[in-house]
Short mmCIF file of C-alpha atoms in Angstrom, two decimals:
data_model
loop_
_atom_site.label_atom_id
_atom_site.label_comp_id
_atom_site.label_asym_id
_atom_site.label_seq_id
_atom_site.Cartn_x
_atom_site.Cartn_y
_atom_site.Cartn_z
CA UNK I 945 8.30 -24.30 -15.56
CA UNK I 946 5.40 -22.84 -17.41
CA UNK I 947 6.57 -21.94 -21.27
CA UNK I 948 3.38 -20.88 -23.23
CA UNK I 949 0.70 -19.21 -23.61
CA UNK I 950 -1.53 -22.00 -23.91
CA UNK I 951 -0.22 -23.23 -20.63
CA UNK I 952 -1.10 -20.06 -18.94
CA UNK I 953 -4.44 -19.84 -20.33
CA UNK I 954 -5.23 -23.36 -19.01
CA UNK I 955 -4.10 -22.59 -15.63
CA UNK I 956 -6.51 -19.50 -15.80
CA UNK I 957 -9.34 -21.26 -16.88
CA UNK I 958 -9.10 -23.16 -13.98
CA UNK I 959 -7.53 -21.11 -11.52
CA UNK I 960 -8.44 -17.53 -11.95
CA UNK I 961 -11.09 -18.32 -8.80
CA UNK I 962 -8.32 -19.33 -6.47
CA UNK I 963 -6.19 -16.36 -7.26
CA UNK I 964 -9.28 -14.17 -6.80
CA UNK I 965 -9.52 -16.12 -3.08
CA UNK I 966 -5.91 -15.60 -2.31
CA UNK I 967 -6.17 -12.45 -2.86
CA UNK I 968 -9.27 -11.45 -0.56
CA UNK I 969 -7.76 -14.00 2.14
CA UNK I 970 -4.25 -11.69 2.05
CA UNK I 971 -6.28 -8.97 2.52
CA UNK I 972 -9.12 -10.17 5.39
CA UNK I 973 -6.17 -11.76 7.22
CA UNK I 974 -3.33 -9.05 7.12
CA UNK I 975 -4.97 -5.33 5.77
CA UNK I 976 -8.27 -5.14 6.87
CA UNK I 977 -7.79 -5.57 10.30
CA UNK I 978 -4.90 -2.91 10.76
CA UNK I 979 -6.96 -0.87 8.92
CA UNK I 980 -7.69 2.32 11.36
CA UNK I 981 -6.06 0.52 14.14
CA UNK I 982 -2.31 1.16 13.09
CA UNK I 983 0.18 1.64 15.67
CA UNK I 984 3.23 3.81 15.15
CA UNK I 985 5.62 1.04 15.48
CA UNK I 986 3.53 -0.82 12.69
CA UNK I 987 4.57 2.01 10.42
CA UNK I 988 7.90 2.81 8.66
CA UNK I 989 9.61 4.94 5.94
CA UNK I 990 11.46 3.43 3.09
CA UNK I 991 13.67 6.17 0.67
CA UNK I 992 12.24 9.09 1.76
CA UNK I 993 8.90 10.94 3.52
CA UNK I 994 6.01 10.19 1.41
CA UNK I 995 7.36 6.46 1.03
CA UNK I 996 5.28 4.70 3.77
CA UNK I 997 5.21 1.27 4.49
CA UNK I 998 3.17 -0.52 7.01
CA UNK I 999 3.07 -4.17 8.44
CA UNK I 1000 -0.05 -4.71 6.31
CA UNK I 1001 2.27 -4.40 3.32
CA UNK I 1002 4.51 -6.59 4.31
CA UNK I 1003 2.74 -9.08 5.53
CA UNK I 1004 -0.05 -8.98 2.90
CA UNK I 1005 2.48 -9.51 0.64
CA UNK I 1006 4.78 -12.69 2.27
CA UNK I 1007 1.42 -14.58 2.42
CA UNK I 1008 0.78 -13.86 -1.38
CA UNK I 1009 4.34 -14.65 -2.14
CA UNK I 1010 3.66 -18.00 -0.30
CA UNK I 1011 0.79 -18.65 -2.11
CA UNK I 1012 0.61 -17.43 -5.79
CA UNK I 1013 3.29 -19.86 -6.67
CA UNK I 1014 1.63 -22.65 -4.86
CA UNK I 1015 -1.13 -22.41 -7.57
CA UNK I 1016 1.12 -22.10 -10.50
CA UNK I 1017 4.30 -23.57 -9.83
CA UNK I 1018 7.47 -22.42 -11.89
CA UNK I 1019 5.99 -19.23 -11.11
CA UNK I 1020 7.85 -16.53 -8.96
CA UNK I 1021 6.40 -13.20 -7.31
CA UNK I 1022 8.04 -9.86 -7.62
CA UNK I 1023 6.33 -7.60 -5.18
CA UNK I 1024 7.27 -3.84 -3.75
CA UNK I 1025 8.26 -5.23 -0.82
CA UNK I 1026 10.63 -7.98 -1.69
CA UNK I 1027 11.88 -5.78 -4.23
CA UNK I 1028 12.48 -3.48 -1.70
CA UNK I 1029 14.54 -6.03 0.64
CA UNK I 1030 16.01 -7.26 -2.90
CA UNK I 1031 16.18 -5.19 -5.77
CA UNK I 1032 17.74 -7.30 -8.06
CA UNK I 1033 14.52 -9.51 -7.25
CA UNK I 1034 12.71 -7.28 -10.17
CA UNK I 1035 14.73 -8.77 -13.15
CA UNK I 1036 12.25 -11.93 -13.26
CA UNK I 1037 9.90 -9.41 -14.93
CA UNK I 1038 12.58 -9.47 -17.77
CA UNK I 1039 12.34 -13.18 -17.68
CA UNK I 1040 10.96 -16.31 -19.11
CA UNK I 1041 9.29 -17.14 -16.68
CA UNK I 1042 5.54 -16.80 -15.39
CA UNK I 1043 5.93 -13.85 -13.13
CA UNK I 1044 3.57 -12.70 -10.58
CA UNK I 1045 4.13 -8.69 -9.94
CA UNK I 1046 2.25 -7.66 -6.60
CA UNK I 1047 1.44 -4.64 -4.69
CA UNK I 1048 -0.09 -5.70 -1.11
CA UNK I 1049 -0.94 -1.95 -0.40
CA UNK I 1050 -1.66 0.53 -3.40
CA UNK I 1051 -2.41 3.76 -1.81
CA UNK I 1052 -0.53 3.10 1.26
CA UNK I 1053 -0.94 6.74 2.31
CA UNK I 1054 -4.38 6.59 1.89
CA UNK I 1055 -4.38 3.54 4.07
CA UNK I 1056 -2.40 5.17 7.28
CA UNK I 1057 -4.66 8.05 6.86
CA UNK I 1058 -7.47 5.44 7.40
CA UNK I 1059 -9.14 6.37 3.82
CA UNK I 1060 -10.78 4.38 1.52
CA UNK I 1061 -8.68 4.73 -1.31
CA UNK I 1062 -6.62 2.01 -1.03
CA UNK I 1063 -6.39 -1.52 -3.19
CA UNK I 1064 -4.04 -4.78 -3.60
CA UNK I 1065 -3.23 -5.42 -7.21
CA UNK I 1066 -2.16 -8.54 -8.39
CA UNK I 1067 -1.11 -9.58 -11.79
CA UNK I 1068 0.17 -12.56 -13.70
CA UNK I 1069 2.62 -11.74 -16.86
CA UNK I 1070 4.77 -13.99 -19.13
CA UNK I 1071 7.97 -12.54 -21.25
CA UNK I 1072 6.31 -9.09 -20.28
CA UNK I 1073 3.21 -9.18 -21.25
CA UNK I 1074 0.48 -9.24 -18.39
CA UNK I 1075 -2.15 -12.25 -18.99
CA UNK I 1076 -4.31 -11.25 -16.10
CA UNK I 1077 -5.02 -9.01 -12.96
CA UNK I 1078 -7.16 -8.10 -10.20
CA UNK I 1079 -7.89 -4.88 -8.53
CA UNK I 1080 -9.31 -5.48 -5.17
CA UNK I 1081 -10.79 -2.84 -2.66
CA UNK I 1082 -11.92 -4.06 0.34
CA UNK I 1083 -12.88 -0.82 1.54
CA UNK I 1084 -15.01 -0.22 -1.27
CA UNK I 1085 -15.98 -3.44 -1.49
CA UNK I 1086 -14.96 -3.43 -5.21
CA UNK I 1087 -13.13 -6.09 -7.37
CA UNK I 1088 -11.92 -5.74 -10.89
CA UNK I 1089 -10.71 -8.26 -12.59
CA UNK I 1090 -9.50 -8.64 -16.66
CA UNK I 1091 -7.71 -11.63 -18.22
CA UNK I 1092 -5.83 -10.91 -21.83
CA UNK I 1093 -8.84 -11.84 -24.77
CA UNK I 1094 -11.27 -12.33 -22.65
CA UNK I 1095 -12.68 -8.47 -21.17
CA UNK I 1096 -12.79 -7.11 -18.24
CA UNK I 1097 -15.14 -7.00 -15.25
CA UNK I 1098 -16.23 -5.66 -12.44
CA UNK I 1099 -17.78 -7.78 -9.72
CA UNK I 1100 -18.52 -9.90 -12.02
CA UNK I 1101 -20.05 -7.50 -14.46
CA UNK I 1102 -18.00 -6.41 -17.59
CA UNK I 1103 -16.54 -3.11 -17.88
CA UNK I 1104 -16.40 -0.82 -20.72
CA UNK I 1105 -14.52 2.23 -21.06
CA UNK I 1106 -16.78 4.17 -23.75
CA UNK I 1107 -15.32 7.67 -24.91
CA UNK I 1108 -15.28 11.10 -23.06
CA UNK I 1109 -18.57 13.05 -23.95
CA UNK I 1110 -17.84 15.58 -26.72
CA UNK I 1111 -17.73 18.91 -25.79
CA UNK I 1112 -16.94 18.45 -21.84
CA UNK I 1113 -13.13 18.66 -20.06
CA UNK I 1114 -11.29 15.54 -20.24
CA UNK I 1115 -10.40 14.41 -16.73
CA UNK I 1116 -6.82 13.72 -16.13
CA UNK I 1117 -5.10 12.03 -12.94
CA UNK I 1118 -1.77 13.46 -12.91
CA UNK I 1119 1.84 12.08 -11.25
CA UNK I 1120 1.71 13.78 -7.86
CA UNK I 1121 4.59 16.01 -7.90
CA UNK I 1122 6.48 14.99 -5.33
CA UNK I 1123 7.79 11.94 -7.45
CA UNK I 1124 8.74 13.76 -10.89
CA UNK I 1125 11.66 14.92 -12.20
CA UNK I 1126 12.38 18.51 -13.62
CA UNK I 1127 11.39 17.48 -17.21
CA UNK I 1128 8.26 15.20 -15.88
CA UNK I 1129 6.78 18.48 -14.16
CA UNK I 1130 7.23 20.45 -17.62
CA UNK I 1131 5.49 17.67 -19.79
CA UNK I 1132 2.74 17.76 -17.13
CA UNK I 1133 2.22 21.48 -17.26
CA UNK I 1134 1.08 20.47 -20.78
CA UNK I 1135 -2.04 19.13 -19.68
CA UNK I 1136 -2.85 22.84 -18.03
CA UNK I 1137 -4.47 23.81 -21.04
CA UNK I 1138 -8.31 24.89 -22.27
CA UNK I 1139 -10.50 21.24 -22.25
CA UNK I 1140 -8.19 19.47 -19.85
CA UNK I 1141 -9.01 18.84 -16.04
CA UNK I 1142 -5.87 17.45 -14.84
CA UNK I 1143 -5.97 16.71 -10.94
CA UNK I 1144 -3.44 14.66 -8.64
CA UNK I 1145 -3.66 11.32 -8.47
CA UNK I 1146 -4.51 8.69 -5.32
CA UNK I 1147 -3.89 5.37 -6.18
CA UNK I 1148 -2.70 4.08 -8.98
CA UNK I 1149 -5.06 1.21 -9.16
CA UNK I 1150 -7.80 2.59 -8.26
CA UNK I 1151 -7.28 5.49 -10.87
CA UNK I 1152 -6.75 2.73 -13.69
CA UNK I 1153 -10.42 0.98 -12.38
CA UNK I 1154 -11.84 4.83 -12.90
CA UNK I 1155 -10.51 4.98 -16.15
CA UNK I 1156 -11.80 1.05 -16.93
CA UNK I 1157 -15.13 2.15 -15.50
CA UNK I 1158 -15.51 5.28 -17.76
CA UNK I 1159 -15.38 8.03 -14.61
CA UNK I 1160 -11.90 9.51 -15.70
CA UNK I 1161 -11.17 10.09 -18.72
CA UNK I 1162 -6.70 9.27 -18.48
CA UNK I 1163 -3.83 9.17 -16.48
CA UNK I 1164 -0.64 10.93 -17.15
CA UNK I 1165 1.78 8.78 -14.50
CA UNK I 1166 5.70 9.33 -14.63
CA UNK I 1167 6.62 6.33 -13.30
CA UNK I 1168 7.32 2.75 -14.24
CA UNK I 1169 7.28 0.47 -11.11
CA UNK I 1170 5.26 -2.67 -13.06
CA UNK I 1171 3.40 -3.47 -9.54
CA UNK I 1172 1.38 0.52 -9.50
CA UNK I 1173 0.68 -0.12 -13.05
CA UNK I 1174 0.47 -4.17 -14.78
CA UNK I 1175 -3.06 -4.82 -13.11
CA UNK I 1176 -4.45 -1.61 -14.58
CA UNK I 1177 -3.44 -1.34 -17.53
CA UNK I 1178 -4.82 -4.74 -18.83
CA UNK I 1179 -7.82 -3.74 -16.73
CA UNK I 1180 -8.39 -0.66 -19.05
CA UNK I 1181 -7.01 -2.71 -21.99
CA UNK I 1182 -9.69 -4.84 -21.82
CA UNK I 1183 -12.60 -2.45 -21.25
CA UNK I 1184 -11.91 -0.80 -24.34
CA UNK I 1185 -8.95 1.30 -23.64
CA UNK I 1186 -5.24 1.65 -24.36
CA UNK I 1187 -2.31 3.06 -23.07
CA UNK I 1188 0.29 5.47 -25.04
CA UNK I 1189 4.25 6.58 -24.05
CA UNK I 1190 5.05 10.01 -24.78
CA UNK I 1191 7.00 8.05 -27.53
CA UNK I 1192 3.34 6.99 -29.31
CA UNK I 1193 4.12 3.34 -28.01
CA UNK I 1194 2.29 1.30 -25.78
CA UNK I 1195 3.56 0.81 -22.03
CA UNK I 1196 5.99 -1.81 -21.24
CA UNK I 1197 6.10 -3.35 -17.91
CA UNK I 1198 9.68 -4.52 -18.33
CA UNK I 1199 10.83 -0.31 -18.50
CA UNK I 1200 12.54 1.58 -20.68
CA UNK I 1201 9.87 3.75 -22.04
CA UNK I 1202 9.48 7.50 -22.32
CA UNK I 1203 7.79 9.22 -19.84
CA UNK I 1204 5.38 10.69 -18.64
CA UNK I 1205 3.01 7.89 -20.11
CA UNK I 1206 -1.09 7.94 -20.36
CA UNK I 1207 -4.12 4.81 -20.13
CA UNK I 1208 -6.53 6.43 -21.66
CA UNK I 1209 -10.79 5.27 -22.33
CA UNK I 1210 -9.98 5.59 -26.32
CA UNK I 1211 -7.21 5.80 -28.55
CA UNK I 1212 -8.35 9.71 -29.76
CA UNK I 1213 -8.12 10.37 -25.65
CA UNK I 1214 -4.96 8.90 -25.59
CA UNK I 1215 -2.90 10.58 -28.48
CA UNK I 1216 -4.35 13.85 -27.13
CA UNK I 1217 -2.87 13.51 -23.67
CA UNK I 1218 0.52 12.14 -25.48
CA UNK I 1219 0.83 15.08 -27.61
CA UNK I 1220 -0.74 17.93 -24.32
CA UNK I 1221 2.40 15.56 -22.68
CA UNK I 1222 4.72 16.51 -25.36
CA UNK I 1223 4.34 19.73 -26.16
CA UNK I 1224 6.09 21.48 -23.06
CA UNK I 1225 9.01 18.97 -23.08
#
């Protein structure tokens, strides 16, 4: 069982490579090639409508679950799927233990539509903090990757966040509403306000790589399912950003924080959405 930091930042010095490979394997093997060539029996519903899941997200995800703890042993995978089949599966985030949180498919609907927009997201946390991630697209032929101290990068670059121009809207990706509540919708309506640009959102990941790459400005998301949001927000964390709850704290992975909750480029960005948030409530 792996028990400390130091541990974990050994493994990623030498292993952050082979989790990058696993990664674009799941994907070339198992999403890529159902990509626009989905058949209707290869595509499912879980609690509702706009809940889609496909084979590529299942299967994506059983061959990461096979292999992530094959390079770190001790460790365990909480993913959406196997959380699906297993709910209580999700506690290990709340554990001691090195925990890999996974989501084969963000953006399935994006994927069944045969868009773009789509990502897996992978991240490695211990006693809920995340120590690393990657954001991989291989649609847009992206991957963004960020490991706790040590920045954050795209394609091997590094990414910075910088600060919203003065003057100009701030650009918002909002909760879509079909997954808020009552009070969720009213803290959003906050951000309908002079200098604020608030639009849906698509992907979760792909909207925290926007925000790490300086092309939004924040999220406001109303959710707290760890495997839409632990790659991203160390992503932006490590570009420059930070992340707020409507309670001023920082996001916690292993829930119980107030929502709606913003990852912003800056700090002023993010107490501004926090308090646009907060306002209507």
């Amino acid at each position: 069982m792996i028990e400390t930091h130091a541990t974990i930042d050994q493994f990623l010095t030498r292993h952050t490579q082979d989790v990058e490979a696993a990664v674009r394997d799941a994907a070339a093997r198992e999403i890529v090639p159902r990509w626009r060539r989905l058949a209707a029996h290869e595509v499912d519903h879980k609690s509702g409508p706009h809940d889609v899941v496909t084979d590529a997200d299942r299967e994506a995800e059983r061959r990461l679950t096979a292999e992530l703890p094959r390079l770190l042993p001790g460790s365990v995978v909480v993913g959406e799927e196997g959380v699906h089949a297993d709910p209580s599966s999700y506690e290990a985030i709340r554990g001691d233990g090195p925990v890999w949180i996974v989501d084969p498919v963000d953006g399935t609907r994006q994927f069944v539509r045969g868009e773009t927009g789509y990502c897996t997201l992978v991240a490695l946390a211990l006693h809920g903090v995340v120590q690393a991630s990657w954001t991989y697209a291989p649609a847009l032929g992206l991957l963004a990757t960020a490991v706790r101290g040590q920045g954050a990068r795209l394609d091997g670059e590094p990414l910075r966040t910088g600060s919203p121009e003065p003057g100009r809207d701030l650009r918002v990706a909002t909760s879509h509403p079909d997954f808020t509540t009552a009070e969720q919708k009213r803290a959003l309506l906050g951000l309908r306000t002079d200098g604020v640009t608030p639009r849906p959102c698509g992907s979760a990941g792909l909207e925290y790589l926007a925000v790490a790459r300086g092309e939004l400005d924040a999220t406001a998301f109303s959710w707290e399912l760890a495997w839409d949001h632990a790659a991203g927000l160390l992503l932006v964390e490590e570009a420059g950003g930070t992340h707020l709850t409507r309670a001023g704290r920082p996001f916690d992975i292993r829930g119980g924080n107030t929502l709606p909750f913003t990852a912003a480029r800056d700090e002023a960005t993010a107490r501004r959405t926090v308090e646009l948030l907060s306002a209507a409530v």
